[in-house]
Amino acid sequence: MAKVGVIGAGSWGIALAKLLRTNGNEVTVWSIVEEEVAMLRREHEHIDKLPGVKLPEDVRFTTDLKEAIVGKEFLILAVPSVFTRSTAKSMAGYVTEGQIIVCVAKGIEEDTLMTISDVTEQEIPCADVAVMCGPSHAEEVGIGLPTTVVAGAKTESTAKKIQDLFMNEVFRVYTSPDVLGIELGGALKNVVALAAGIADGLGYGDNTKAALITRGITEIARLGTAMGGNFETFCGLTGIGDLIVTCA
């Protein structure tokens, strides 16, 4: 059993908190919003963002960032990407050398064009920063539908620790050293998915969507490899897989 702090109580953070507790870990969830924490303590369900997904009674909720971080073996950074830097700044004073932070948000910082893990490392240089990404809608993970993701880390040992933390009979975790490629696939697919949504709105059909997905992953792979990612990554779960789930 590991002690885990989930930083962020949105739909993804709550779904992962349930998964982690189901796996037998001790889980504390942090939110900056007092009303949200009060609701979670009362209902043990996020009635606004993940209705119908009940969390075990022994999952703890707090607005105290120190409580969510100190003494935890893993920190799951699940705040929206636009709040990653500000949250990481607030976390920095409590994180210890080598503490594992798993970034699970998808995005690229607008002003700097840095990935989420790069932002986190810049603000918390003492941490062992990793990522987890893949085709994984929170509402489906929350109710236990089969899902596969990839854990990316600089070392194989860290990636395997994350794999062991999350993996169970319905949530499969692969590992990869290509942290940059994983994050680029997870962020860039949103551009193509917007186009797919526009195509749906215009009344276009499966032919158009198939063309968008196929040519879209080609563009993502070309850009991603030019930026330093591995081509194989964009052919896998965090490339074509993440693109399909978002376009669909």
Coordinates of C-alpha atoms in Angstrom, one line a residue, residues 52-198:
G52 CA -22.7 8.6 -10.1
V53 CA -19.1 7.7 -9.2
K54 CA -19.0 7.0 -5.5
L55 CA -15.6 7.2 -3.7
P56 CA -14.8 4.9 -0.7
E57 CA -15.6 6.5 2.7
D58 CA -11.9 6.4 3.7
V59 CA -10.7 8.7 0.9
R60 CA -9.6 11.9 2.5
F61 CA -10.3 15.4 1.1
T62 CA -8.5 18.6 2.1
T63 CA -7.8 22.2 1.2
D64 CA -4.4 22.0 3.0
L65 CA -1.7 21.4 0.3
K66 CA 0.8 20.5 2.9
E67 CA -1.4 17.7 4.2
A68 CA -1.8 16.3 0.7
I69 CA 1.9 16.3 0.0
V70 CA 4.0 15.6 3.1
G71 CA 4.7 11.9 3.7
K72 CA 3.2 10.8 0.3
E73 CA 5.2 8.4 -1.9
F74 CA 3.4 9.6 -5.0
L75 CA 1.7 12.9 -6.0
I76 CA -0.7 12.9 -8.9
L77 CA -0.8 16.4 -10.4
A78 CA -4.3 16.5 -11.9
V79 CA -5.1 20.2 -12.0
P80 CA -6.1 21.7 -15.4
S81 CA -3.0 22.5 -17.5
V82 CA -3.6 26.3 -17.2
F83 CA -3.1 26.0 -13.4
T84 CA -0.1 23.7 -13.5
R85 CA 2.5 26.4 -12.9
S86 CA 0.7 28.2 -10.1
T87 CA -0.1 24.9 -8.3
A88 CA 3.5 23.7 -8.7
K89 CA 4.8 26.9 -7.2
S90 CA 2.5 26.4 -4.2
M91 CA 3.6 22.7 -3.9
A92 CA 7.3 23.4 -4.1
G93 CA 7.9 24.1 -0.5
Y94 CA 6.5 20.8 0.7
V95 CA 8.0 18.4 -1.9
T96 CA 11.0 16.4 -0.9
E97 CA 14.0 15.3 -2.9
G98 CA 13.0 12.4 -5.3
Q99 CA 9.3 12.5 -4.5
I100 CA 7.5 11.2 -7.5
I101 CA 5.1 13.6 -9.2
V102 CA 2.9 12.1 -12.0
C103 CA 1.5 14.7 -14.3
V104 CA -1.8 13.6 -15.8
A105 CA -3.1 16.8 -17.4
K106 CA -2.8 17.3 -21.1
G107 CA -1.6 20.5 -22.7
I108 CA 1.2 22.9 -23.5
E109 CA 1.7 26.2 -21.6
E110 CA 0.6 29.0 -23.9
D111 CA 3.3 31.6 -23.1
T112 CA 6.3 29.4 -23.0
L113 CA 5.3 26.4 -25.2
M114 CA 6.6 24.1 -22.4
T115 CA 5.0 20.7 -21.7
I116 CA 3.3 20.1 -18.3
S117 CA 6.2 18.0 -17.0
D118 CA 8.7 20.7 -18.0
V119 CA 6.7 23.3 -16.2
T120 CA 6.5 21.1 -13.1
E121 CA 10.2 20.3 -13.2
Q122 CA 11.0 24.0 -13.5
E123 CA 9.0 24.9 -10.4
I124 CA 9.9 21.8 -8.4
P125 CA 13.4 20.8 -9.5
C126 CA 13.9 18.3 -6.6
A127 CA 11.0 16.1 -7.7
D128 CA 11.1 13.0 -9.9
V129 CA 8.6 14.1 -12.5
A130 CA 6.8 11.6 -14.7
V131 CA 3.7 11.6 -16.9
M132 CA 0.7 9.3 -17.5
C133 CA -1.4 9.7 -20.6
G134 CA -3.6 7.8 -23.0
P135 CA -7.2 7.3 -24.3
S136 CA -8.9 7.6 -20.9
H137 CA -12.1 9.5 -20.4
A138 CA -12.6 10.1 -16.7
E139 CA -16.3 9.0 -16.6
E140 CA -15.3 5.6 -18.1
V141 CA -12.4 5.0 -15.7
G142 CA -14.6 6.0 -12.8
I143 CA -17.1 3.2 -13.5
G144 CA -14.3 0.7 -14.2
L145 CA -14.5 0.3 -18.0
P146 CA -11.3 -1.3 -19.5
T147 CA -8.7 1.4 -20.2
T148 CA -5.1 1.5 -21.3
V149 CA -2.6 4.3 -20.7
V150 CA 1.2 4.9 -20.8
A151 CA 3.4 5.9 -17.9
G152 CA 6.4 7.9 -19.1
A153 CA 9.5 8.6 -16.9
K154 CA 13.2 9.3 -17.2
T155 CA 14.0 6.0 -15.5
E156 CA 12.6 2.6 -16.0
S157 CA 12.3 2.1 -12.2
T158 CA 10.1 5.2 -11.8
A159 CA 7.9 4.1 -14.8
K160 CA 7.5 0.7 -13.3
K161 CA 6.6 2.1 -9.9
I162 CA 3.8 4.1 -11.5
Q163 CA 2.7 1.0 -13.5
D164 CA 2.4 -1.0 -10.3
L165 CA 0.5 1.8 -8.5
F166 CA -2.2 2.1 -11.1
M167 CA -2.5 -1.3 -12.8
N168 CA -5.4 -3.6 -12.2
E169 CA -7.6 -6.0 -14.1
V170 CA -9.4 -3.2 -16.0
F171 CA -6.7 -0.4 -16.1
R172 CA -3.6 -1.5 -18.0
V173 CA -0.5 0.7 -17.8
Y174 CA 2.4 0.4 -20.3
T175 CA 5.7 2.2 -19.8
S176 CA 7.9 4.4 -22.0
P177 CA 11.0 6.6 -21.7
D178 CA 9.6 9.0 -24.3
V179 CA 8.1 11.6 -21.9
L180 CA 8.1 14.4 -24.6
G181 CA 6.4 12.3 -27.2
I182 CA 3.7 11.2 -24.8
E183 CA 2.9 14.7 -23.8
L184 CA 3.0 16.1 -27.4
G185 CA 0.5 13.4 -28.5
G186 CA -1.8 14.2 -25.7
A187 CA -1.8 17.9 -26.4
L188 CA -1.7 18.1 -30.2
K189 CA -4.6 15.7 -30.7
N190 CA -6.9 18.4 -29.4
V191 CA -6.4 20.5 -32.5
V192 CA -7.5 17.7 -34.8
A193 CA -10.4 16.8 -32.4
L194 CA -11.7 20.4 -32.7
A195 CA -11.7 19.9 -36.5
A196 CA -13.6 16.6 -36.1
G197 CA -16.2 18.3 -33.9
I198 CA -16.6 21.0 -36.6

